[in-house]
PDB file of C-alpha atoms in Angstrom:
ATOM      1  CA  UNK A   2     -44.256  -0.042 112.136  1.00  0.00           C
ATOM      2  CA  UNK A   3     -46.918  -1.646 114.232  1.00  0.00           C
ATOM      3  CA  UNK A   4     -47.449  -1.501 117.974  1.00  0.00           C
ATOM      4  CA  UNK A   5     -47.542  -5.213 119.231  1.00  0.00           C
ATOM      5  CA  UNK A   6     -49.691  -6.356 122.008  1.00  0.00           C
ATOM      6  CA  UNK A   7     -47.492  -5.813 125.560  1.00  0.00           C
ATOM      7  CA  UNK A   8     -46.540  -1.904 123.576  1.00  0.00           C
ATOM      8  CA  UNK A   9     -43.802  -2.366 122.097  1.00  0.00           C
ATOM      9  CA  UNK A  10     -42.716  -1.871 118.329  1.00  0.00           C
ATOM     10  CA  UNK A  11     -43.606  -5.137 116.223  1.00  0.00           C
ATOM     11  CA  UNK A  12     -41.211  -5.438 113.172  1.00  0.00           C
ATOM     12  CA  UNK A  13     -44.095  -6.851 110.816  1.00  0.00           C
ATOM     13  CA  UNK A  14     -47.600  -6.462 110.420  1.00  0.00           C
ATOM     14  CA  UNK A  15     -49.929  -9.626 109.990  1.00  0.00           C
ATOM     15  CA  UNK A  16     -51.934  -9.961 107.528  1.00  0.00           C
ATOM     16  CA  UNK A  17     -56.172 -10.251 108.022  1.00  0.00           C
ATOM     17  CA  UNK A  18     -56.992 -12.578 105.008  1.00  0.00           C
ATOM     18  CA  UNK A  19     -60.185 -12.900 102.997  1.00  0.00           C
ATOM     19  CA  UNK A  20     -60.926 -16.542 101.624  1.00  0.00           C
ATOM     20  CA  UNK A  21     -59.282 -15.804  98.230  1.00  0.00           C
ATOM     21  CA  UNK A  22     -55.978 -14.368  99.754  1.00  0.00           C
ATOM     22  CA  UNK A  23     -56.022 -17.377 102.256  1.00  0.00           C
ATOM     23  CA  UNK A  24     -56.214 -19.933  99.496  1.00  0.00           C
ATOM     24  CA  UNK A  25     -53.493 -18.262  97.247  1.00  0.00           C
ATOM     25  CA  UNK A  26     -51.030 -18.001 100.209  1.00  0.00           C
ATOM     26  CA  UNK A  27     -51.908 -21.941 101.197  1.00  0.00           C
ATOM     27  CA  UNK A  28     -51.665 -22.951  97.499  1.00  0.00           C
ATOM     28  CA  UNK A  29     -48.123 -21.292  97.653  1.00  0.00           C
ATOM     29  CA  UNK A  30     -47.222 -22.991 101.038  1.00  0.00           C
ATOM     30  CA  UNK A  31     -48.272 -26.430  99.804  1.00  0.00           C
ATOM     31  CA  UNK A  32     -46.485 -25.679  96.860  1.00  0.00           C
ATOM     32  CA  UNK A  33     -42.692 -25.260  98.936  1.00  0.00           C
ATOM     33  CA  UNK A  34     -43.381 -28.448 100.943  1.00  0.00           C
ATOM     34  CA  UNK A  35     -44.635 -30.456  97.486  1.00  0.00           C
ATOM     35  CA  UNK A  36     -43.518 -29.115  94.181  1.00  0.00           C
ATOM     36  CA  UNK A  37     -44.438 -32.033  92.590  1.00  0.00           C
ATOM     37  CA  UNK A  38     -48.108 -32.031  93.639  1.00  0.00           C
ATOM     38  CA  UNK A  39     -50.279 -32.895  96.952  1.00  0.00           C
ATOM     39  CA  UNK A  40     -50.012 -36.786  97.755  1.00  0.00           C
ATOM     40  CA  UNK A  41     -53.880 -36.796  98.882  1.00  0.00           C
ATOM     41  CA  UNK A  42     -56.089 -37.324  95.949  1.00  0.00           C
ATOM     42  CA  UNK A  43     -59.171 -36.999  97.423  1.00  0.00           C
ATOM     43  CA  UNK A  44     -61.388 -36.369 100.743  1.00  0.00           C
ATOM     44  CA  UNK A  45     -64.718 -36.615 101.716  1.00  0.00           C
ATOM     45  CA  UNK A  46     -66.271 -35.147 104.753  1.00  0.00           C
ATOM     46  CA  UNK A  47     -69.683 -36.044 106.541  1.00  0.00           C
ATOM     47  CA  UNK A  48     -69.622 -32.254 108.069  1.00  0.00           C
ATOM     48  CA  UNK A  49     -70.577 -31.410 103.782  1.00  0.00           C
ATOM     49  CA  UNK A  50     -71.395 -34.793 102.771  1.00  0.00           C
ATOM     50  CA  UNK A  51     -68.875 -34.260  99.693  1.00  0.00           C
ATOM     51  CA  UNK A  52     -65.655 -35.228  98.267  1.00  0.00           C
ATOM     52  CA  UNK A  53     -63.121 -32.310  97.645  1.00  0.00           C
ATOM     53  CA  UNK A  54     -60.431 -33.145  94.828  1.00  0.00           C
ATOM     54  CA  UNK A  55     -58.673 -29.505  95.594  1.00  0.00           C
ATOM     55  CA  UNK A  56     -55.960 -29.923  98.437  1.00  0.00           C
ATOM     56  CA  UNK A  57     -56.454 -26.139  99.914  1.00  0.00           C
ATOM     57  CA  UNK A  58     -59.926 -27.407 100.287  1.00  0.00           C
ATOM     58  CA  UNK A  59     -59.106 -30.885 102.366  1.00  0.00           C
ATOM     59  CA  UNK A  60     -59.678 -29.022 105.680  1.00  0.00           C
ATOM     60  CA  UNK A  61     -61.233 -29.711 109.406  1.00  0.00           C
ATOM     61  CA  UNK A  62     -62.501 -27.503 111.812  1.00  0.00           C
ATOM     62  CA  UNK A  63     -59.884 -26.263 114.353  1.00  0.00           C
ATOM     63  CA  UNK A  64     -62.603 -27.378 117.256  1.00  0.00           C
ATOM     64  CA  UNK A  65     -63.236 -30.703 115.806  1.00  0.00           C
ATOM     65  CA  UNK A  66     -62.377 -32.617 119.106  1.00  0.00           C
ATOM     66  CA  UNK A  67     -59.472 -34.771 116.886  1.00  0.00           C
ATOM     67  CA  UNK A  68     -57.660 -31.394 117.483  1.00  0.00           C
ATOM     68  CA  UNK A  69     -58.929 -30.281 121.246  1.00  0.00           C
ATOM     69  CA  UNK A  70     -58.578 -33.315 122.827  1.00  0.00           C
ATOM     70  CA  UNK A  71     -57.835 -35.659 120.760  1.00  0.00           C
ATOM     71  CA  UNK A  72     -61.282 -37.901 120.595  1.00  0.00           C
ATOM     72  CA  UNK A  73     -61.310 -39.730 117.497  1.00  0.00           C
ATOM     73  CA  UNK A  74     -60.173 -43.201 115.806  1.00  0.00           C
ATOM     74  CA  UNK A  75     -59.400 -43.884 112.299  1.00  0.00           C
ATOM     75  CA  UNK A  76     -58.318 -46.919 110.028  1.00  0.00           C
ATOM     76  CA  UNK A  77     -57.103 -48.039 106.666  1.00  0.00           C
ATOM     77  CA  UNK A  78     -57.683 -50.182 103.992  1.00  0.00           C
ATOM     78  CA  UNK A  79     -55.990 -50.404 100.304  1.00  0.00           C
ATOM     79  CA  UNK A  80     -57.394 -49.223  96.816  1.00  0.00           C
ATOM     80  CA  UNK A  81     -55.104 -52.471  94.603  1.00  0.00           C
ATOM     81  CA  UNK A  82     -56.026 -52.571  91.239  1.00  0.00           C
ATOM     82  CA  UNK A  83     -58.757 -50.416  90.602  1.00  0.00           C
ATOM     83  CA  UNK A  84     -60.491 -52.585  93.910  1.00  0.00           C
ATOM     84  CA  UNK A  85     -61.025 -51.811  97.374  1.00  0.00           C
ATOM     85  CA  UNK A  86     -59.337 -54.258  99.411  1.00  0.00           C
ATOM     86  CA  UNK A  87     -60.017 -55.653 102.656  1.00  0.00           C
ATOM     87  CA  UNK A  88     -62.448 -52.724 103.945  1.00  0.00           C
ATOM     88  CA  UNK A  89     -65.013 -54.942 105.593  1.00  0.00           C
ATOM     89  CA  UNK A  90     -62.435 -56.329 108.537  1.00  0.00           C
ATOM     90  CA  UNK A  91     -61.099 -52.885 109.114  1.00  0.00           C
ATOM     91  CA  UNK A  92     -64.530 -51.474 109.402  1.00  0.00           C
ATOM     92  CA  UNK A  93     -65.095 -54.342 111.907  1.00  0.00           C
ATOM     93  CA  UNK A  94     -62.010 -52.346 114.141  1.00  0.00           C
ATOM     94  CA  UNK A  95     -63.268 -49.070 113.191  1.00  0.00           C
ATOM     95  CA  UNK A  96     -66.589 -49.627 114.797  1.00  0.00           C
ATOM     96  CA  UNK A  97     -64.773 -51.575 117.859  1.00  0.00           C
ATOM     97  CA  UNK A  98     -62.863 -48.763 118.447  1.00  0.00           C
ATOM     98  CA  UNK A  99     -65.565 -45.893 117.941  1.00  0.00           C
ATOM     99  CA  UNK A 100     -66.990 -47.910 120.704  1.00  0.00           C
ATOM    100  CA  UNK A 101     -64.408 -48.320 123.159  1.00  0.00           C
ATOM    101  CA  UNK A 102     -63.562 -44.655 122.570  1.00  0.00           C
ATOM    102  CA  UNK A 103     -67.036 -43.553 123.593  1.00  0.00           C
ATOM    103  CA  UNK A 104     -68.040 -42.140 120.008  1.00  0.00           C
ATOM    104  CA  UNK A 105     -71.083 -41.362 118.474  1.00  0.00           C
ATOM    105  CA  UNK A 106     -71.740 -43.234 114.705  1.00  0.00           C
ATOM    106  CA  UNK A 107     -72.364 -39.884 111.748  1.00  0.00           C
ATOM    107  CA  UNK A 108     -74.770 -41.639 110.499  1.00  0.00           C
ATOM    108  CA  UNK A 109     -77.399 -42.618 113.127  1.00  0.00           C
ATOM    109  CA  UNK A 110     -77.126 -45.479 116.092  1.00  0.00           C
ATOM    110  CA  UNK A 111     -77.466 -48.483 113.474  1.00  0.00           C
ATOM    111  CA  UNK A 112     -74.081 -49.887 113.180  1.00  0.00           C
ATOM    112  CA  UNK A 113     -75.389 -51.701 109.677  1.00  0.00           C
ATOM    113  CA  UNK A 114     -76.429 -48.725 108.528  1.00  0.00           C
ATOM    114  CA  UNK A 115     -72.861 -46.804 109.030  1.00  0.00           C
ATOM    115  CA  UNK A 116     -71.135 -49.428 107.262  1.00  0.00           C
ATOM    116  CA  UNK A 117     -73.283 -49.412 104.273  1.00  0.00           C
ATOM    117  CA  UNK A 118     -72.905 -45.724 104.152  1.00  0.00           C
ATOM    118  CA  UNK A 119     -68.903 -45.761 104.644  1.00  0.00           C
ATOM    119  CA  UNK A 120     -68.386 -48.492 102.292  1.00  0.00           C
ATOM    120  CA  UNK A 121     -70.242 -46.240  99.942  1.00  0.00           C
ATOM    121  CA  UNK A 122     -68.346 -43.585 100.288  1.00  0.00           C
ATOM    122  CA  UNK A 123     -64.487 -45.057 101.038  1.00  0.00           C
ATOM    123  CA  UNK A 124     -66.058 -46.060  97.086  1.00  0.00           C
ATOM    124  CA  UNK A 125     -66.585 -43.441  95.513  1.00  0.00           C
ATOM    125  CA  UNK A 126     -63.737 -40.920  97.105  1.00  0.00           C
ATOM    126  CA  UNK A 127     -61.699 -44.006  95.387  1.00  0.00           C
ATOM    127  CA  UNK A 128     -63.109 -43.331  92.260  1.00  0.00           C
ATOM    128  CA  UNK A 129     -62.767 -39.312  92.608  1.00  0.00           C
ATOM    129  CA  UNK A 130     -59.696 -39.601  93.428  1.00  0.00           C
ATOM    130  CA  UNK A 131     -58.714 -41.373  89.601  1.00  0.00           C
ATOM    131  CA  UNK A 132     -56.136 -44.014  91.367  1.00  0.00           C
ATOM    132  CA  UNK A 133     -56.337 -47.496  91.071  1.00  0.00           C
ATOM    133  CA  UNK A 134     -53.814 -48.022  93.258  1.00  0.00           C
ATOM    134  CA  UNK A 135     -53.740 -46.206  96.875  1.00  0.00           C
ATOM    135  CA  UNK A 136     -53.803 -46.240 100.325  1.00  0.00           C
ATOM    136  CA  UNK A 137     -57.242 -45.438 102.077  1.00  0.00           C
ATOM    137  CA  UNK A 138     -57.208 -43.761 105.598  1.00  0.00           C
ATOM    138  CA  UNK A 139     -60.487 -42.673 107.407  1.00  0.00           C
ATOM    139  CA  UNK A 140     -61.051 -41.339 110.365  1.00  0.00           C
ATOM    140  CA  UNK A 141     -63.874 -41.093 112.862  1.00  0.00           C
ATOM    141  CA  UNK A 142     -63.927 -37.696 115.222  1.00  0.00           C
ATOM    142  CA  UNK A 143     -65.952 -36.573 118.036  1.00  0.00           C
ATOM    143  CA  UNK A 144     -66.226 -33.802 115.765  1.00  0.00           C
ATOM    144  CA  UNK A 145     -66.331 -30.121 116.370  1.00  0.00           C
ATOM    145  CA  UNK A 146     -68.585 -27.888 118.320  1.00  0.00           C
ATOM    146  CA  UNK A 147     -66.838 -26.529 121.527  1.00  0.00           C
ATOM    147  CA  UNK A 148     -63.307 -26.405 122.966  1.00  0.00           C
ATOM    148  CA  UNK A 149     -64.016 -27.951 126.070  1.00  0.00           C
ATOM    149  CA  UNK A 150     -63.968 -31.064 127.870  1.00  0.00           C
ATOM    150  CA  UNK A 151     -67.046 -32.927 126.542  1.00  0.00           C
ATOM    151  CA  UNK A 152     -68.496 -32.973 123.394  1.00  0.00           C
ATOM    152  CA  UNK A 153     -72.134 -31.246 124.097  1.00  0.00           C
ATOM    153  CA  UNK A 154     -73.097 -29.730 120.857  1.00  0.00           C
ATOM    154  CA  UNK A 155     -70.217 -31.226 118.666  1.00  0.00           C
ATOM    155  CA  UNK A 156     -71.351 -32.710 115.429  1.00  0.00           C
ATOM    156  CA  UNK A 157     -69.997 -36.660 115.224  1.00  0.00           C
ATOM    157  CA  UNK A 158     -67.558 -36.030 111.945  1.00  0.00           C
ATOM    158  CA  UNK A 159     -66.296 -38.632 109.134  1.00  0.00           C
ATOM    159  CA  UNK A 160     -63.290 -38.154 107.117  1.00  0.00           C
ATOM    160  CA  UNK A 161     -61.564 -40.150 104.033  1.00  0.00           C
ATOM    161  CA  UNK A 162     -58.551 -39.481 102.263  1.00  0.00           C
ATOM    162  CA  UNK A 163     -57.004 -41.088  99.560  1.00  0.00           C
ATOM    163  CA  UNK A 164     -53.640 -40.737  98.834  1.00  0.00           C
ATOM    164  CA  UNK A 165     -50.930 -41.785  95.981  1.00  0.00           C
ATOM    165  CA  UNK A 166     -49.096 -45.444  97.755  1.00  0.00           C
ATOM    166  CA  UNK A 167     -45.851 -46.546  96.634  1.00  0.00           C
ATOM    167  CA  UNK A 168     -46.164 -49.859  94.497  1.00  0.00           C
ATOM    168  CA  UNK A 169     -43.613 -52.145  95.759  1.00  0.00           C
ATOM    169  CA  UNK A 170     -43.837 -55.837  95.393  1.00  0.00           C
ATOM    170  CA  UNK A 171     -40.370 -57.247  96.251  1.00  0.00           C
ATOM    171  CA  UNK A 172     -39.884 -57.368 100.272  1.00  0.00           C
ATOM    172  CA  UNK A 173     -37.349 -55.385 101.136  1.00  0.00           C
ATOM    173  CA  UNK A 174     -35.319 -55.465 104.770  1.00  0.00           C
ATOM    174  CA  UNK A 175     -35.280 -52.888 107.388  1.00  0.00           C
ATOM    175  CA  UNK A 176     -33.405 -52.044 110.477  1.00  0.00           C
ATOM    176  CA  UNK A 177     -34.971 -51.806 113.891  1.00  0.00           C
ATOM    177  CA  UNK A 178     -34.180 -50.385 117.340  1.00  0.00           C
ATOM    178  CA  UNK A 179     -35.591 -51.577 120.539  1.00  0.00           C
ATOM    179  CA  UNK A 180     -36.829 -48.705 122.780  1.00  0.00           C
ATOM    180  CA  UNK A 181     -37.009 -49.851 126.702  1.00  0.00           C
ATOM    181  CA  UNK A 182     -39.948 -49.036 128.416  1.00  0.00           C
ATOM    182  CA  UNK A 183     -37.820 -46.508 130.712  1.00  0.00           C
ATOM    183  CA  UNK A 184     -37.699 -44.203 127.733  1.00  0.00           C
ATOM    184  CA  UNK A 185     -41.031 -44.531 125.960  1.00  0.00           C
ATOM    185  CA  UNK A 186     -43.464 -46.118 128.639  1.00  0.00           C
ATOM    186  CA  UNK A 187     -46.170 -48.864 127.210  1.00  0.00           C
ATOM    187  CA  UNK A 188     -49.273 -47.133 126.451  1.00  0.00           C
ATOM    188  CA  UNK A 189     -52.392 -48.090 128.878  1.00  0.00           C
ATOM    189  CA  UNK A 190     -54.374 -50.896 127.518  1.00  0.00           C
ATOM    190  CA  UNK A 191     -57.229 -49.348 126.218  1.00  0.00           C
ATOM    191  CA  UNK A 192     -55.352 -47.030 124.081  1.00  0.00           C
ATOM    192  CA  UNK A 193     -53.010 -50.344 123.090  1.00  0.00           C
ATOM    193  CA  UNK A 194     -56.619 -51.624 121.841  1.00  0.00           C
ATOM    194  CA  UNK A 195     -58.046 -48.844 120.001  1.00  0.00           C
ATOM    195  CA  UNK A 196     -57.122 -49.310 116.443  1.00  0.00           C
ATOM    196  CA  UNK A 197     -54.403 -52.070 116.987  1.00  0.00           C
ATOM    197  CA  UNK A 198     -53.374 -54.283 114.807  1.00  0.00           C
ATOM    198  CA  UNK A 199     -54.196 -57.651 116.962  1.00  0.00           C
ATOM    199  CA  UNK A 200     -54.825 -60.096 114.188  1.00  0.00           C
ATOM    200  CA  UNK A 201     -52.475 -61.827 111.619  1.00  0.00           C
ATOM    201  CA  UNK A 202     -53.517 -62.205 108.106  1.00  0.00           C
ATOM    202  CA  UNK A 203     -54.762 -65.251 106.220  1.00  0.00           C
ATOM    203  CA  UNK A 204     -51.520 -65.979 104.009  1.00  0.00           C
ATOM    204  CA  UNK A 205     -49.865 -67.943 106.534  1.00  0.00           C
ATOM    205  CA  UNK A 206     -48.860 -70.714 103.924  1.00  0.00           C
ATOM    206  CA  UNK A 207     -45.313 -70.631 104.301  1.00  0.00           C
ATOM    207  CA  UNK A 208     -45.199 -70.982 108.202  1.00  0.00           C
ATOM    208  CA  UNK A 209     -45.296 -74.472 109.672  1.00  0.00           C
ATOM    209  CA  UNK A 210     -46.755 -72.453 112.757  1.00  0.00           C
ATOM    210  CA  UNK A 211     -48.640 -69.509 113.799  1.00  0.00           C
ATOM    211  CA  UNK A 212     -48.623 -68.539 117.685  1.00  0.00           C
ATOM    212  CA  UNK A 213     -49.177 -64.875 119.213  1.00  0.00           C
ATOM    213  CA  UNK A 214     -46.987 -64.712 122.200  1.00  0.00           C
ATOM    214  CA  UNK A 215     -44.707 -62.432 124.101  1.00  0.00           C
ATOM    215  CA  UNK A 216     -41.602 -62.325 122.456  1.00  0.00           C
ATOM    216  CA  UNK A 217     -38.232 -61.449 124.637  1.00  0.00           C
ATOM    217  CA  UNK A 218     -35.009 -59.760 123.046  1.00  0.00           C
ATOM    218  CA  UNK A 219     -33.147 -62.588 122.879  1.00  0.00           C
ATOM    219  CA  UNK A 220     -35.560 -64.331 120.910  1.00  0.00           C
ATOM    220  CA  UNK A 221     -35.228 -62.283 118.292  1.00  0.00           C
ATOM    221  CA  UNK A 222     -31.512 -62.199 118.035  1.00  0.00           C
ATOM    222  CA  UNK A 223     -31.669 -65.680 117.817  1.00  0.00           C
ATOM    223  CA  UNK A 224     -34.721 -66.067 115.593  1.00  0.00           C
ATOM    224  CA  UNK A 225     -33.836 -67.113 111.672  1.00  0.00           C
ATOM    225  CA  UNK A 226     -36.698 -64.291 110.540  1.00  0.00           C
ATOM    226  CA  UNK A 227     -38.161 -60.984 112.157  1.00  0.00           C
ATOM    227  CA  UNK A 228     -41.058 -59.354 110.100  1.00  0.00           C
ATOM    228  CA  UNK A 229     -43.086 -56.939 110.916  1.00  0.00           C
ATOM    229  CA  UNK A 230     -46.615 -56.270 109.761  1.00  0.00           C
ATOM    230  CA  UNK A 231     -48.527 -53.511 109.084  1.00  0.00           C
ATOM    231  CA  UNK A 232     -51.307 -52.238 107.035  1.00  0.00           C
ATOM    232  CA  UNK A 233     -53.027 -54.637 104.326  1.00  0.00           C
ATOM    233  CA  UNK A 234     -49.772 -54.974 102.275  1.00  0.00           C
ATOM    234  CA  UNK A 235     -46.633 -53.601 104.540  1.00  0.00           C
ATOM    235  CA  UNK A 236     -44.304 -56.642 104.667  1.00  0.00           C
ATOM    236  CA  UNK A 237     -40.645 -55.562 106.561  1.00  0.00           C
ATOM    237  CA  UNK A 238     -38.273 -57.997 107.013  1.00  0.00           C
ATOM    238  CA  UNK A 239     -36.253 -56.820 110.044  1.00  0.00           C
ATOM    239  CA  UNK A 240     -32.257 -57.581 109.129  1.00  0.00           C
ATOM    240  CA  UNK A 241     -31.196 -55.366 111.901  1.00  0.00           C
ATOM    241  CA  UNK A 242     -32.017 -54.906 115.475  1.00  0.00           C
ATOM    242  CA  UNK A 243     -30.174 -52.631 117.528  1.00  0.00           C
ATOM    243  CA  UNK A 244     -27.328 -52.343 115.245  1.00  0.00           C
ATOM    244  CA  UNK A 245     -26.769 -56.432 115.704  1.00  0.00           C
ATOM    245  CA  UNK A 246     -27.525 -58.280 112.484  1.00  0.00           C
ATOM    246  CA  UNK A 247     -30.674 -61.029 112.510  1.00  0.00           C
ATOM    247  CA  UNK A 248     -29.413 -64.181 111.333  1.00  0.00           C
ATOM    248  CA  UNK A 249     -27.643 -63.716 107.716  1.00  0.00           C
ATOM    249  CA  UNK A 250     -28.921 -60.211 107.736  1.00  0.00           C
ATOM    250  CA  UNK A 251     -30.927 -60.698 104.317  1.00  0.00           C
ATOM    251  CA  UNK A 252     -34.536 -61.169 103.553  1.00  0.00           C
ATOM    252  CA  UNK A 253     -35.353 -64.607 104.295  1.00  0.00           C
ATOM    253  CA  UNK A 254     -37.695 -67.061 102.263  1.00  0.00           C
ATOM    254  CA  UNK A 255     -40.142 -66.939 104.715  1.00  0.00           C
ATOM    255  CA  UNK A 256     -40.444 -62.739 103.986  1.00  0.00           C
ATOM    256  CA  UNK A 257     -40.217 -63.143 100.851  1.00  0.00           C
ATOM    257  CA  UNK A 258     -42.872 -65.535 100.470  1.00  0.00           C
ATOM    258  CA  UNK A 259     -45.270 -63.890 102.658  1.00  0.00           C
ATOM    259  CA  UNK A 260     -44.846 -60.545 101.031  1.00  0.00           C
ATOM    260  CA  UNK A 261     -45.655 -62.831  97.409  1.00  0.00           C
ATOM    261  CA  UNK A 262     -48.824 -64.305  98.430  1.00  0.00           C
ATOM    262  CA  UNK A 263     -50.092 -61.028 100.368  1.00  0.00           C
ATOM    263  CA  UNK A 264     -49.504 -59.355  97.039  1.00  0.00           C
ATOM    264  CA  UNK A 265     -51.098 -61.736  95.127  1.00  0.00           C
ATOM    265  CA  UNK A 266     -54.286 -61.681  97.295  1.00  0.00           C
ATOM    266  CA  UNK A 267     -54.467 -57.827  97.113  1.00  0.00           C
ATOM    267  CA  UNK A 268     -53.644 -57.701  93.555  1.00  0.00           C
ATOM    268  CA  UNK A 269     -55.422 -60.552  92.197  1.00  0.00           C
ATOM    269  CA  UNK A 270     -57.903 -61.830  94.289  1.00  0.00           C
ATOM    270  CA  UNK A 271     -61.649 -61.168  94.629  1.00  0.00           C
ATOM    271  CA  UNK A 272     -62.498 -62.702  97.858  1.00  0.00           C
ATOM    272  CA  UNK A 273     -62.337 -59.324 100.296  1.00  0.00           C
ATOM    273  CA  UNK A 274     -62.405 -56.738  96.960  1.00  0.00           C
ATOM    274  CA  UNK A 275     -64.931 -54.452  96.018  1.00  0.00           C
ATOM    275  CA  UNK A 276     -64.808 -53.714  92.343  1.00  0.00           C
ATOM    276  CA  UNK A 277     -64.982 -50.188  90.865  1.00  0.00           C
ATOM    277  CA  UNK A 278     -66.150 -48.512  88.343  1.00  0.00           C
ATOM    278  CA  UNK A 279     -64.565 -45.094  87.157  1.00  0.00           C
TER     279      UNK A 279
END
């Protein structure tokens, strides 16, 4: 029986692991949450300049300031059909928001340069990964170096992961709950900006009309369609809000529609894709 820190009897020793003892016991933890196998594929990271196909080796460093302080943006963009899809515009918010949040580029000052480095390598952690179909995330961190305030001596740090997506091409409704602001306050507006998704996509074809406005409850109780956007592909059709059905509370033609033609962009097009080769 070991003596814990304030004297007293502790119950259970803890173990000091070496590297190979560490993996084993996070191979076996990974294991109990996913049985079935890790849903990230791949990862690259700028602190080795590599890509890592082993999950107990998709780490960060525990004083990479995305875990002391939170200091550090990411984005997304979609692996469709063996092509990488729609990376340039989400690149164009990654570097807005690397700005705004006051972070240093991993790959020099030149802004040009960045991007062609990141699209080379959101490209070929694709390919390691061995899915033509995926969702892309990658994130931009202040990176680690010290657990204090300000990041003297931190290392700027890029990370990509690419992880297994559900394929789902039929839009399917969802119910929603409005939160007032008295419960969850509004964020402030710079963090509203960072990484926000403030533009609409191009496959507007079914709308008669496009406007960005403030929309009130009662709008949307009385509105034929709710859908919400996110990502390159998410598509929700909201058929419930608050427990009150919208309209006929089904997917409407306009959903449907929408959710058709941003699928067949992704899917089919080549306008915003970047071909692979594995």
């Amino acid at each position: 029986m070991a003596t814990g820190c304030n004297g007293t009897s502790s119950k259970r020793k803890l173990e000091v692991l070496d590297q190979d003892a560490f993996l084993q016991k996070s191979k076996a933890a990974r294991l109990r949450r996913s049985p079935e196998g890790h849903f990230i594929k791949a990862m690259y990271s700028s602190l080795v300049d590599s890509i890592i196909t082993d999950p107990e080796m998709m780490v960060i460093p525990l004083d990479d300031h995305s875990i002391v302080r939170g200091h550090a943006v990411f984005d997304t963009c979609t692996l469709a059909d063996g092509k990488v899809y729609r990376l340039g515009i989400h690149l164009d918010r990654l570097f807005k928001s690397a700005k705004l949040a006051k972070l240093k580029l991993p790959f020099g000052d030149s802004e040009e340069e960045n991007r062609s480095r990141i699209t080379d390598i959101v490209c070929q952690t694709c390919v390691a990964s061995g899915l033509k179909d995926a969702g892309v995330r990658f994130f931009l961190t202040a990176g680690p170096g010290n657990f204090g305030f300000t990041t003297a001596g931190c290392e700027p740090a890029f990370y990509v992961s690419v992880l297994t997506a559900e394929k789902v091409a039929e839009a399917k409704g969802i119910g929603e709950a409005l939160v007032p602001e008295t419960e969850v306050p509004m964020k402030p507006a710079l963090l509203a900006t960072l990484k926000s998704n403030n533009y609409l996509l191009n496959e507007t074809e079914a709308l008669k009309e496009v406007r960005q406005e403030i929309l009130h409850k009662d709008q949307l109780f009385a509105a034929q369609e709710v859908i919400m956007f996110c990502g390159d592909l998410g598509v929700f059709p909201v058929t419930t809000l608050d427990g009150c059905t919208i309209a006929s509370g089904e997917v409407g033609p306009v959903g449907k529609e929408l959710k058709r033609l941003i699928w067949q962009v992704a899917f089919e097009g080549t306008e915003e894709h970047i071909q692979l080769t594995y």
